[in-house]
Amino acid sequence: MRKKVTLKQLAKELNLSISTVSKSLKNDSEISQKTINRVHELANFYNYKPNALAVSLKSNKTNTIGVLLPEILNHFYAKVLYGIEQEASKNGYKIVTCITNESYEKEVEYVEMLNYSSVDGFILALSKETQMLNKLDHFKDLKRDNVPLIMFDRVSGEIDCDKVIVDDKDASKTAIQHLIKTGCKKIAVISTIFDLSVGKLRLEGALEEVSLHDNVSLIQLPINNVETEENEIESFLKNNEIDAVLGLDETAAAIAINMANKLGYSIPKEISVIGFTDGLLSKHSYPKLTTVSQHAEDLGAKAAKMLLDRLSNTSDTNYQTNTEVVKTSLILRDSTN
Amino acid sequence: MRKKVTLKQLAKELNLSISTVSKSLKNDSEISQKTINRVHELANFYNYKPNALAVSLKSNKTNTIGVLLPEILNHFYAKVLYGIEQEASKNGYKIVTCITNESYEKEVEYVEMLNYSSVDGFILALSKETQMLNKLDHFKDLKRDNVPLIMFDRVSGEIDCDKVIVDDKDASKTAIQHLIKTGCKKIAVISTIFDLSVGKLRLEGALEEVSLHDNVSLIQLPINNVETEENEIESFLKNNEIDAVLGLDETAAAIAINMANKLGYSIPKEISVIGFTDGLLSKHSYPKLTTVSQHAEDLGAKAAKMLLDRLSNTSDTNYQTNTEVVKTSLILRDSTN
DNA sequence: CTGTTAGCGCTTTCAC
DNA sequence: GTGAAAGCGCTAACAG
């Protein structure tokens, strides 16, 4: 159904051998200028492009990066993807994106599928289920095959690979510090991701920081299902005389600011709100949300750079792995004093 | 650096020929059961998987779909991507995602790159720049090569290919109807995408609907840069005695509800708001936004289905193209009466 | 300067 | 039942 020009056809039409044509296209100094010109002319005429598959098969290199994301509707991951894509395409790499949808099984499937041999390396964040089951054999296989692998955000200590993480613990410390500094005494921490590595780290940071201060207390509110638990969240906020809320993820942050508005609390006068989010929320909430920015795009770009680095230093197979930490920053807006 | 088991190695180790091993793996009836068992055993032991590149080269089929998106930080496209991904992976296809970032040049680059021969077909929405320049040769090339191509959302009438579009015109008619029905008389239409095909259609619908009613007027407010024009938007809303706002895209919708809140208008009592958006905004705004839902995931799934259909009916090269229309729906929430 | 040859990993036809 | 050989499109070492 599909017909593309090949070297063979060019060669035939020009009465040359395939290899001469191939070399001409690369302007090989071995070939006479005249031949080179003839070849280029016909190649242009037919809009010849080398078959990427054949080149990859030959060179054992696909110039493609596999990216596995737990979710794409989450703005954080979308931004990371954007960062990766920018950096990759700048270097002539394309990316294959798979969305695991937080499923262990899909993650395994995708890793296997891409590993034969569609990609040169992987960038990924673990799915929720994988983190909970802690089954990591599919990544050990990759390591055994010497396939470069970068984990970001949701990483595992059990896999020895390059990592890019966010300083989640510090981030929530800073957030709590700010709240305390501006006079808050009773802080609610709400989260829909208490069971993820990052969720735990963020909570830890908050707890540690609070413990350093007298007269400041912290209450936790885990949320599993926003829709069904709306009432409980509401009464939680109403009954606890809270003067600040820290949302550990974008959804939680949204809920927080939304509820506060609904209950008629004045923000930030009566309640201060800080949220972990890089999304639209911060800009388009009212009042504008003070956020912990995770610099998702930078993170993506950094991960891509690390991978490209590994791919170009193909020599040393037994390298030392790195973990880079992306610093968050607290972006002050109108929802805090 | 990377070492994978090949048929050759299996053959050698089993003292069989490559072709026998290949057939055994496919449980070819020609081969004795005993041999088949031996082969499978060793293959499992080494976790053999056929090299996808070689298979593709041979079969001229990659089982990969190329997806070109103008943006990924836009929730609508993220959702479409999700829909495509779901449908594709259900059918054993993987997707290569490229983000054109609204640039014509990048779009051309990606189309060419993927067409040799990394993908079996394309699903895409035109970049803003491409629509404005109206340069479409790269798609004509695809057509000439008989590469299946599905356009969605931002499509071009000049390319004869399958399309999936949203009934944008009807959608804004319905939205305006609702506003009028609930008593609104002076409606502002704000948009950051007046210059895109979909933006134009949405505006048209609104204008047509308004023209059918006496005593109802419509004012347009184009927005180019949210950050810098905040003040103008504010004074526009203040000085025009508006009682309803229709935001033609997610950003515009966000701005609308945010501004109304800021100016102290009570929603929906004093001002009703409707926005085109599938995003978080609707759920996490205060009050919750009445939206025109574009059913982005369905759209993505539908596009993927159309493409897979074309790919399986590889026979007829001169087929008739279809345009499917995804119906929007007006989802009533708290920002309208 | 140009061409021959081998080979990347796989499938498939045709001999034996 | 099993294997040899050709070929997908390309590159590169080696001959001439």
XYZ file of C-alpha atoms (C1' of nucleotides) in Angstrom:
706
model
C 0.000 0.000 0.000
C 2.812 2.348 0.874
C 5.706 2.944 -1.451
C 8.885 4.749 -0.582
C 12.036 5.263 -2.555
C 14.936 3.099 -1.509
C 18.620 3.184 -2.226
C 18.122 0.244 -4.496
C 15.774 2.110 -6.766
C 17.947 5.167 -6.888
C 20.920 2.984 -7.715
C 19.093 1.268 -10.501
C 17.885 4.463 -12.040
C 21.350 5.989 -11.903
C 23.166 2.886 -13.019
C 25.244 2.881 -9.896
C 25.705 0.408 -7.083
C 23.775 0.731 -3.876
C 26.851 1.469 -1.845
C 27.955 4.242 -4.168
C 24.602 5.859 -3.767
C 24.734 5.424 -0.014
C 28.153 7.008 0.181
C 27.212 9.824 -2.165
C 24.333 10.743 0.042
C 26.819 11.126 2.869
C 29.122 13.197 0.664
C 31.853 10.666 1.142
C 35.158 12.078 -0.082
C 35.789 8.840 -1.919
C 33.101 9.677 -4.438
C 33.508 12.064 -7.362
C 31.733 15.341 -7.050
C 29.914 14.679 -10.244
C 28.389 11.451 -9.004
C 27.528 13.031 -5.690
C 25.606 15.729 -7.511
C 23.748 13.301 -9.696
C 22.715 11.248 -6.706
C 21.597 14.187 -4.644
C 19.575 15.492 -7.489
C 17.600 12.320 -7.956
C 17.276 11.792 -4.219
C 15.782 15.231 -3.837
C 13.510 14.641 -6.741
C 12.089 11.565 -5.079
C 12.311 13.151 -1.648
C 14.379 10.217 -0.493
C 14.749 9.623 3.239
C 16.553 6.645 4.675
C 14.323 4.024 6.218
C 14.636 4.588 9.938
C 13.935 0.964 10.727
C 16.752 -0.344 8.602
C 19.169 2.200 9.971
C 18.209 1.300 13.503
C 18.507 -2.399 12.882
C 21.947 -1.884 11.490
C 23.202 0.566 14.050
C 21.427 -0.902 17.034
C 20.242 2.558 17.907
C 16.768 3.940 17.514
C 17.164 7.535 18.632
C 14.037 7.036 20.611
C 13.416 7.379 24.324
C 10.681 5.457 26.072
C 8.749 7.527 28.587
C 6.429 5.820 31.062
C 4.026 8.055 32.936
C 1.569 6.975 35.616
C -0.888 9.596 34.420
C -1.177 12.277 31.830
C -4.196 14.115 33.138
C -2.105 15.164 36.071
C -0.572 18.471 35.203
C 2.712 17.663 36.894
C 3.398 14.712 34.627
C 2.196 16.575 31.579
C 4.755 19.253 32.358
C 7.500 16.737 32.897
C 6.641 15.180 29.567
C 6.866 18.565 27.978
C 10.311 19.091 29.465
C 11.515 15.725 28.265
C 10.106 16.266 24.804
C 11.776 19.626 24.417
C 15.162 18.377 25.446
C 14.916 15.169 23.451
C 13.798 16.749 20.217
C 16.511 19.352 20.559
C 18.946 16.462 20.317
C 17.275 14.626 17.483
C 15.575 12.104 19.682
C 11.959 11.210 19.544
C 9.946 9.897 22.435
C 7.488 7.089 22.795
C 5.039 7.862 25.531
C 3.111 5.213 27.382
C 0.666 5.848 30.141
C 0.575 3.140 32.749
C -2.537 4.501 34.336
C -1.117 3.580 37.736
C -1.214 -0.110 36.857
C 1.612 -2.546 37.577
C 0.596 -4.889 34.826
C 0.539 -2.212 32.164
C 3.907 -0.989 33.338
C 5.456 -4.418 32.903
C 3.826 -4.831 29.531
C 5.114 -1.516 28.259
C 8.622 -2.059 29.520
C 8.821 -5.388 27.752
C 7.250 -4.116 24.602
C 9.563 -1.151 24.287
C 12.644 -3.036 25.233
C 12.570 -5.135 22.060
C 14.082 -2.925 20.550
C 12.121 0.166 20.076
C 13.936 2.471 22.427
C 17.473 3.282 23.459
C 16.576 4.040 27.040
C 13.824 4.778 29.510
C 12.595 7.655 31.604
C 9.811 6.817 34.004
C 7.938 7.395 37.220
C 6.637 4.305 38.971
C 2.971 3.541 38.931
C 1.071 3.674 42.181
C 0.424 -0.042 42.095
C 4.057 -0.876 41.443
C 5.066 1.171 44.436
C 2.565 -0.552 46.640
C 3.351 -4.078 45.459
C 7.039 -3.259 45.334
C 7.563 -5.658 42.439
C 10.481 -4.443 40.410
C 11.734 -7.367 38.381
C 10.969 -5.701 35.098
C 13.454 -2.996 35.939
C 16.041 -5.472 37.108
C 15.745 -7.036 33.664
C 16.498 -3.703 32.113
C 19.537 -3.264 34.277
C 20.728 -6.731 33.338
C 20.366 -5.844 29.685
C 22.323 -2.678 30.356
C 19.510 -0.470 29.175
C 19.910 3.067 30.487
C 17.097 3.951 32.820
C 16.206 7.165 34.599
C 13.570 7.234 37.302
C 11.986 10.459 38.417
C 9.629 11.630 41.118
C 8.320 8.234 42.130
C 11.503 6.246 42.419
C 12.635 3.078 44.140
C 15.675 2.695 46.320
C 15.945 -0.932 45.284
C 16.870 -0.160 41.721
C 20.338 1.175 41.190
C 19.824 3.700 38.442
C 20.008 7.394 37.751
C 17.271 9.345 39.419
C 15.819 12.800 39.437
C 13.785 13.623 42.460
C 12.176 16.594 44.051
C 13.234 17.670 47.526
C 9.770 16.912 48.805
C 10.677 16.799 52.440
C 12.404 20.147 52.411
C 9.587 21.551 50.382
C 6.934 20.845 52.950
C 9.237 22.026 55.724
C 9.570 25.328 53.980
C 5.853 25.519 53.440
C 5.119 24.851 57.100
C 7.779 27.325 58.142
C 6.112 29.980 56.120
C 2.740 29.240 57.611
C 4.125 29.375 61.109
C 6.053 32.518 60.419
C 2.867 34.220 59.337
C 1.143 33.267 62.542
C -0.641 30.001 61.843
C -0.988 27.637 64.758
C -3.287 24.851 63.710
C -2.393 23.386 60.369
C -4.305 20.784 58.421
C -2.401 18.564 56.022
C -4.642 17.051 53.402
C -3.553 14.624 50.745
C -4.791 12.122 48.239
C -1.365 10.476 48.010
C -0.424 9.537 51.559
C 0.475 6.066 50.331
C 3.018 7.111 47.709
C 6.697 7.644 48.378
C 6.426 11.319 47.609
C 3.329 11.665 49.739
C 5.119 10.118 52.680
C 8.114 12.362 52.290
C 5.990 15.442 52.164
C 4.159 14.427 55.281
C 7.400 13.644 57.085
C 8.748 17.075 56.318
C 5.633 18.702 57.642
C 5.674 16.643 60.835
C 9.324 17.305 61.487
C 8.949 20.996 61.059
C 5.904 21.244 63.266
C 7.634 19.270 65.989
C 10.229 22.008 66.240
C 7.666 24.537 67.287
C 5.656 24.798 70.460
C 2.038 25.802 70.241
C 1.699 24.584 66.699
C -0.285 21.493 65.899
C -0.924 19.479 62.795
C -3.921 17.419 61.781
C -3.971 14.967 58.903
C -6.819 14.350 56.524
C -6.438 11.599 53.977
C -8.770 11.747 50.995
C -9.545 8.756 48.855
C -12.440 9.857 46.786
C -13.161 13.512 46.327
C -16.704 13.102 45.137
C -17.975 10.919 47.924
C -16.072 12.465 50.773
C -16.942 16.066 50.161
C -19.096 16.293 53.231
C -16.521 14.786 55.527
C -13.897 17.149 54.280
C -16.244 20.013 54.884
C -17.010 19.048 58.427
C -13.357 18.335 59.084
C -12.488 21.869 58.120
C -15.380 23.294 60.041
C -14.842 21.430 63.275
C -11.156 21.757 63.779
C -10.598 25.481 64.087
C -7.890 25.337 61.529
C -6.016 28.426 60.451
C -3.998 26.907 57.644
C -4.156 24.129 55.098
C -1.312 22.444 53.270
C -2.434 20.381 50.289
C 0.132 17.721 49.478
C -0.956 17.306 45.880
C -2.800 19.283 43.270
C -6.172 17.733 43.916
C -5.863 18.223 47.633
C -4.846 21.803 47.115
C -7.834 22.402 44.898
C -10.159 20.890 47.420
C -8.687 22.996 50.160
C -9.126 26.322 48.488
C -12.500 25.398 47.144
C -13.830 24.285 50.498
C -12.504 27.301 52.273
C -14.297 29.496 49.773
C -17.451 27.533 50.094
C -17.445 27.663 53.863
C -17.040 31.373 53.606
C -13.654 31.591 55.229
C -11.720 34.564 54.101
C -8.409 33.614 52.538
C -5.814 34.320 53.754
C -7.241 36.273 56.661
C -8.901 33.394 58.418
C -7.238 30.504 56.667
C -3.987 30.362 54.767
C -3.602 27.833 52.009
C -0.539 26.356 50.357
C -0.617 23.633 47.731
C 1.807 21.363 45.937
C 1.019 22.057 42.327
C 2.430 23.275 39.080
C -0.897 23.419 37.386
C -3.431 25.894 36.252
C -4.895 25.902 39.678
C -2.449 28.297 41.157
C -3.103 30.965 38.578
C -6.760 30.403 38.117
C -7.987 29.969 41.621
C -9.387 32.751 43.640
C -7.515 33.973 45.469
C -4.403 32.894 43.627
C -2.792 30.009 45.405
C 0.557 30.076 47.138
C 2.272 26.976 45.823
C 5.212 24.703 46.200
C 6.434 24.630 42.639
C 8.151 21.434 41.644
C 9.614 22.832 38.456
C 8.277 19.940 36.494
C 9.622 21.070 33.148
C 13.118 21.458 34.508
C 12.833 18.060 36.030
C 11.855 16.557 32.694
C 14.645 18.338 30.892
C 17.139 17.215 33.502
C 16.026 13.604 33.246
C 16.320 13.738 29.470
C 19.786 15.242 29.722
C 20.933 12.510 32.059
C 19.664 9.853 29.720
C 21.166 11.408 26.619
C 24.407 11.603 28.504
C 24.335 7.911 29.246
C 23.465 7.148 25.679
C 26.405 9.045 24.299
C 28.862 7.576 26.795
C 28.030 4.119 25.619
C 31.505 2.933 26.546
C 31.477 2.315 30.280
C 28.882 -0.294 31.048
C 29.448 -0.341 34.747
C 28.996 3.260 35.668
C 28.168 4.912 38.937
C 24.589 6.090 39.143
C 23.546 9.582 40.158
C 20.609 11.065 41.939
C 19.856 14.654 41.133
C 17.609 16.696 43.314
C 15.451 19.396 41.851
C 14.871 22.168 44.334
C 11.322 23.273 44.784
C 10.429 26.808 45.475
C 7.667 28.355 47.473
C 5.835 30.753 45.234
C 3.997 33.268 47.327
C 0.653 34.386 46.017
C -2.517 35.635 47.567
C -3.616 32.658 49.616
C -1.054 33.233 52.362
C 0.089 36.250 54.274
C 26.667 -2.514 25.420
C 23.311 -4.144 25.137
C 22.955 -7.825 24.516
C 19.746 -9.597 23.680
C 19.117 -13.171 22.708
C 18.508 -13.712 19.029
C 17.198 -16.612 17.041
C 20.701 -17.238 15.880
C 21.989 -17.843 19.369
C 19.099 -20.058 20.302
C 19.649 -22.040 17.105
C 23.296 -22.480 17.810
C 22.766 -23.597 21.355
C 20.098 -26.078 20.290
C 21.961 -27.306 17.253
C 19.079 -26.338 15.030
C 18.735 -23.999 12.118
C 17.433 -20.499 12.564
C 14.355 -21.207 10.525
C 13.448 -24.247 12.591
C 13.688 -22.191 15.734
C 11.596 -19.439 14.213
C 8.905 -21.881 13.201
C 8.966 -23.663 16.524
C 8.336 -20.421 18.334
C 5.212 -20.066 16.237
C 4.187 -23.659 16.953
C 4.295 -24.421 13.277
C 2.669 -27.799 12.586
C 5.590 -28.735 10.397
C 7.818 -29.055 13.421
C 7.877 -32.033 15.771
C 6.391 -31.465 19.167
C 9.614 -32.470 20.797
C 11.595 -29.797 19.028
C 8.938 -27.238 19.720
C 9.190 -27.984 23.409
C 12.966 -27.791 23.464
C 12.901 -24.465 21.694
C 10.258 -22.947 23.926
C 12.102 -24.037 26.980
C 15.333 -22.352 26.041
C 13.520 -19.293 24.738
C 11.771 -18.903 28.038
C 14.981 -19.427 29.900
C 16.588 -16.559 28.041
C 13.379 -14.574 28.032
C 13.593 -14.333 24.283
C 11.519 -11.690 22.545
C 11.700 -11.072 18.818
C 13.462 -7.885 17.820
C 10.682 -5.486 16.967
C 12.842 -3.602 14.509
C 13.624 -6.648 12.436
C 10.027 -7.778 12.427
C 8.886 -4.357 11.332
C 11.466 -4.111 8.625
C 10.380 -7.447 7.280
C 6.663 -6.916 7.584
C 6.599 -3.248 6.739
C 4.431 -2.652 9.770
C 5.443 -1.060 13.059
C 2.315 -1.323 15.154
C 2.917 2.238 16.131
C 0.761 5.300 15.710
C 2.230 8.765 15.453
C 0.347 11.372 17.447
C 1.039 15.060 16.898
C -0.319 17.451 19.464
C -0.082 21.242 19.388
C 0.192 21.310 23.164
C 0.239 18.963 26.077
C -0.240 21.394 28.912
C -3.699 22.014 27.585
C -5.987 19.656 29.367
C -8.103 19.032 26.308
C -5.214 17.590 24.341
C -3.965 15.649 27.307
C -7.355 14.003 27.537
C -7.446 13.251 23.841
C -4.031 11.689 24.145
C -5.304 9.577 26.974
C -8.215 8.381 24.861
C -5.955 7.517 21.965
C -3.515 5.726 24.192
C -6.198 3.595 25.787
C -7.686 2.519 22.517
C -4.340 1.932 20.851
C -2.819 -0.126 23.608
C -5.972 -2.194 23.811
C -5.194 -3.254 20.266
C -1.513 -3.868 20.700
C -0.429 -0.580 19.233
C 1.955 1.805 20.789
C 1.997 5.511 20.219
C 4.750 7.971 19.524
C 3.795 11.369 20.821
C 5.262 14.553 19.490
C 4.393 18.007 20.655
C 4.562 20.610 17.951
C 4.252 23.448 20.386
C 2.069 25.290 17.883
C 4.966 25.556 15.448
C 4.667 24.860 11.733
C 8.295 24.004 11.381
C 8.252 21.447 14.148
C 5.154 19.900 12.693
C 6.803 19.403 9.318
C 9.896 18.036 10.969
C 7.965 15.508 13.020
C 5.836 14.357 10.126
C 8.901 13.687 8.028
C 10.783 12.047 10.837
C 7.982 9.674 11.721
C 7.096 8.866 8.172
C 10.413 7.058 7.560
C 9.219 4.475 8.698
C 8.499 4.633 12.347
C 4.727 4.696 12.289
C 1.882 3.046 10.438
C -0.349 6.095 10.551
C -0.963 9.499 12.068
C -3.448 11.162 14.365
C -3.028 14.887 14.741
C -4.427 18.318 15.403
C -2.927 21.150 13.391
C -0.623 23.607 15.052
C -1.761 27.190 15.389
C 0.936 28.384 13.028
C 0.074 25.810 10.400
C -3.519 26.920 10.473
C -2.548 30.530 10.087
C -0.012 29.958 7.310
C -2.248 27.341 5.721
C 0.765 25.432 4.452
C -0.193 21.812 4.151
C 2.266 20.185 1.790
C 3.592 17.870 4.430
C 0.156 16.288 4.688
C -0.252 16.088 0.953
C 2.970 14.097 0.931
C 1.458 11.695 3.403
C -1.614 11.286 1.276
C 0.547 10.636 -1.753
C 2.411 7.962 0.182
C -0.937 6.484 1.135
C -0.247 6.871 4.816
C -3.464 6.788 6.838
C -4.060 10.081 8.547
C -6.725 11.231 10.964
C -7.131 14.873 11.857
C -9.054 15.965 14.902
C -10.279 19.198 16.439
C -8.137 21.552 14.416
C -8.605 20.204 10.924
C -8.221 21.492 7.398
C -10.807 21.267 4.654
C -8.038 21.172 2.084
C -6.810 17.772 3.101
C -9.005 14.892 2.144
C -8.655 12.594 5.119
C -10.658 11.115 7.957
C -11.552 13.637 10.584
C -13.014 13.778 14.042
C -14.376 17.113 15.034
C -16.416 18.628 17.785
C -19.696 20.333 16.980
C -18.295 23.610 18.151
C -20.888 25.792 16.509
C -23.803 23.919 17.979
C -22.058 23.866 21.293
C -21.881 27.606 21.655
C -25.424 27.961 20.377
C -26.589 25.689 23.133
C -24.550 27.581 25.668
C -25.982 30.917 24.580
C -29.472 29.475 24.535
C -29.081 28.409 28.102
C -27.855 31.805 29.175
C -30.748 33.523 27.448
C -33.247 31.084 28.832
C -32.066 31.883 32.333
C -32.531 35.578 31.751
C -29.206 36.915 30.587
C -29.324 39.858 28.204
C -25.820 41.151 27.829
C -23.330 38.416 27.113
C -19.589 38.751 26.847
C -17.692 36.266 24.725
C -14.070 36.065 25.668
C -11.487 33.944 23.947
C -7.777 33.424 23.527
C -8.322 31.494 20.305
C -10.336 33.762 18.038
C -7.890 33.072 15.234
C -8.202 29.276 15.224
C -10.743 27.345 13.201
C -12.462 26.091 16.336
C -12.430 29.546 17.862
C -14.123 30.964 14.814
C -16.771 28.280 14.777
C -17.567 28.831 18.398
C -17.906 32.541 17.883
C -20.111 32.025 14.838
C -22.453 29.836 16.800
C -22.740 32.404 19.530
C -23.403 35.221 17.075
C -26.021 33.277 15.182
C -27.866 32.353 18.305
C -27.839 35.854 19.696
C -29.127 37.257 16.405
C -32.258 35.185 16.835
C -33.199 37.011 19.996
C -34.266 40.576 20.513
C -32.993 42.476 23.496
C -29.919 40.310 23.782
C -26.529 41.665 22.889
C -23.086 40.196 22.617
C -19.698 41.780 23.155
C -16.411 40.221 22.167
C -13.186 40.374 24.096
C -10.099 38.837 22.530
C -7.256 38.060 24.867
C -3.703 37.618 23.711
C -1.712 37.630 26.862
C -3.355 36.902 30.162
C -0.647 38.342 32.329
C -0.337 41.705 30.694
C -3.962 42.297 29.889
C -5.398 41.584 33.271
C -6.332 45.172 33.870
C -8.058 45.609 30.563
C -10.092 42.495 31.088
C -11.056 43.779 34.478
C -12.231 47.122 33.212
C -13.985 45.481 30.298
C -16.031 43.413 32.690
C -16.640 46.356 34.966
C -17.716 48.838 32.344
C -20.041 46.800 30.241
C -22.815 45.861 32.605
C -22.519 42.276 31.574
C -24.717 39.618 33.059
C -23.095 36.579 31.466
C -19.729 35.408 30.201
C -18.991 32.650 27.734
C -15.347 31.595 27.692
C -14.449 29.994 24.390
C -11.494 28.074 25.747
C -10.214 26.861 29.058
C -7.983 29.800 29.772
C -10.696 32.265 28.908
C -13.123 30.417 31.126
C -10.678 30.504 33.983
C -10.108 34.181 33.558
C -13.814 34.830 33.497
C -14.660 33.103 36.703
C -11.615 34.434 38.429
C -12.274 38.015 37.448
C -15.892 37.817 38.418
C -14.872 36.581 41.828
C -12.275 39.256 42.164
C -14.640 42.033 41.202
C -16.986 40.763 43.809
C -19.779 39.777 41.472
C -21.891 37.051 42.865
C -21.989 34.024 40.573
C -24.480 33.146 39.191
C -26.734 35.770 40.702
C -25.174 38.780 39.079
C -23.127 37.089 36.400
C -23.515 33.657 34.859
C -20.453 31.923 33.494
C -20.040 29.106 30.996
C -16.727 27.813 29.741
C -15.415 25.476 27.085
C -13.272 23.118 29.104
C -12.782 19.534 30.044
C -10.225 20.353 32.637
C -9.833 20.512 36.337
C -11.188 23.976 36.290
C -14.787 22.997 36.189
C -14.576 20.896 39.310
C -12.141 22.971 41.213
C -13.360 26.436 40.653
C -15.612 28.221 43.015
C -18.422 28.105 42.273
C -18.187 25.021 40.109
C -18.235 25.997 36.476
C -20.971 25.155 34.009
C -19.091 23.820 31.026
C -19.344 22.766 27.452
C -17.752 19.360 27.659
C -15.987 18.272 24.506
C -15.667 14.656 25.558
C -12.016 14.706 24.745
C -11.358 11.110 25.718
C -14.131 9.820 23.508
C -12.780 11.919 20.726
C -9.336 10.401 21.146
C -10.730 6.895 21.274
C -12.816 7.522 18.196
C -9.859 8.859 16.259
C -7.791 5.841 17.240
C -10.569 3.490 16.194
C -10.843 5.135 12.794
C -7.139 4.815 12.252
C -6.960 1.202 13.375
C -9.790 0.499 11.027
C -7.901 1.962 8.118
C -4.820 0.043 9.086
C -6.588 -3.272 9.093
C -8.378 -2.615 5.808
C -5.096 -2.191 4.077
C -6.615 -3.411 0.829
C -8.483 -0.489 -0.647
C -6.075 2.319 -1.234
C -8.582 4.707 -2.682
C -11.169 4.835 0.039
C -13.789 7.395 0.854
C -12.925 9.560 3.841
C -15.217 10.163 6.788
C -15.790 12.996 9.156
C -17.181 12.048 12.511
C -18.679 14.624 14.784
C -18.423 14.290 18.522
C -21.374 15.872 20.244
C -20.593 18.203 23.083
C -22.796 18.472 26.080
C -23.605 21.351 28.341
C -22.853 20.287 31.870
C -24.776 22.448 34.278
C -23.029 23.315 37.502
C -23.170 26.176 39.920
C -22.029 29.076 37.782
C -25.309 29.371 35.891
C -28.913 29.407 36.932
C 36.539 6.415 -7.690
C 33.172 2.498 -7.799
C 31.460 -2.064 -6.755
C 31.170 -6.547 -4.176
C 30.132 -8.691 -0.103
C 28.571 -9.613 4.354
C 25.530 -8.879 7.927
C 21.901 -6.474 11.383
C 17.367 -10.236 13.053
C 13.649 -11.994 11.205
C 10.195 -14.522 7.955
C 9.077 -17.470 4.329
C 9.571 -20.325 0.235
C 11.426 -24.177 -1.361
C 14.529 -28.274 -1.124
C 15.930 -32.308 1.020
C 10.667 -32.703 10.115
C 14.476 -29.789 9.188
C 17.454 -26.570 6.849
C 19.280 -23.496 3.091
C 18.627 -19.329 0.897
C 16.723 -15.015 -0.291
C 15.371 -10.629 1.027
C 13.407 -6.366 3.967
C 16.873 -1.398 3.470
C 20.836 -0.021 5.069
C 26.096 0.391 6.281
C 30.923 -0.538 5.982
C 35.037 -3.248 5.233
C 37.424 -4.583 1.533
C 38.573 -5.221 -3.532
C 39.475 -3.651 -7.723
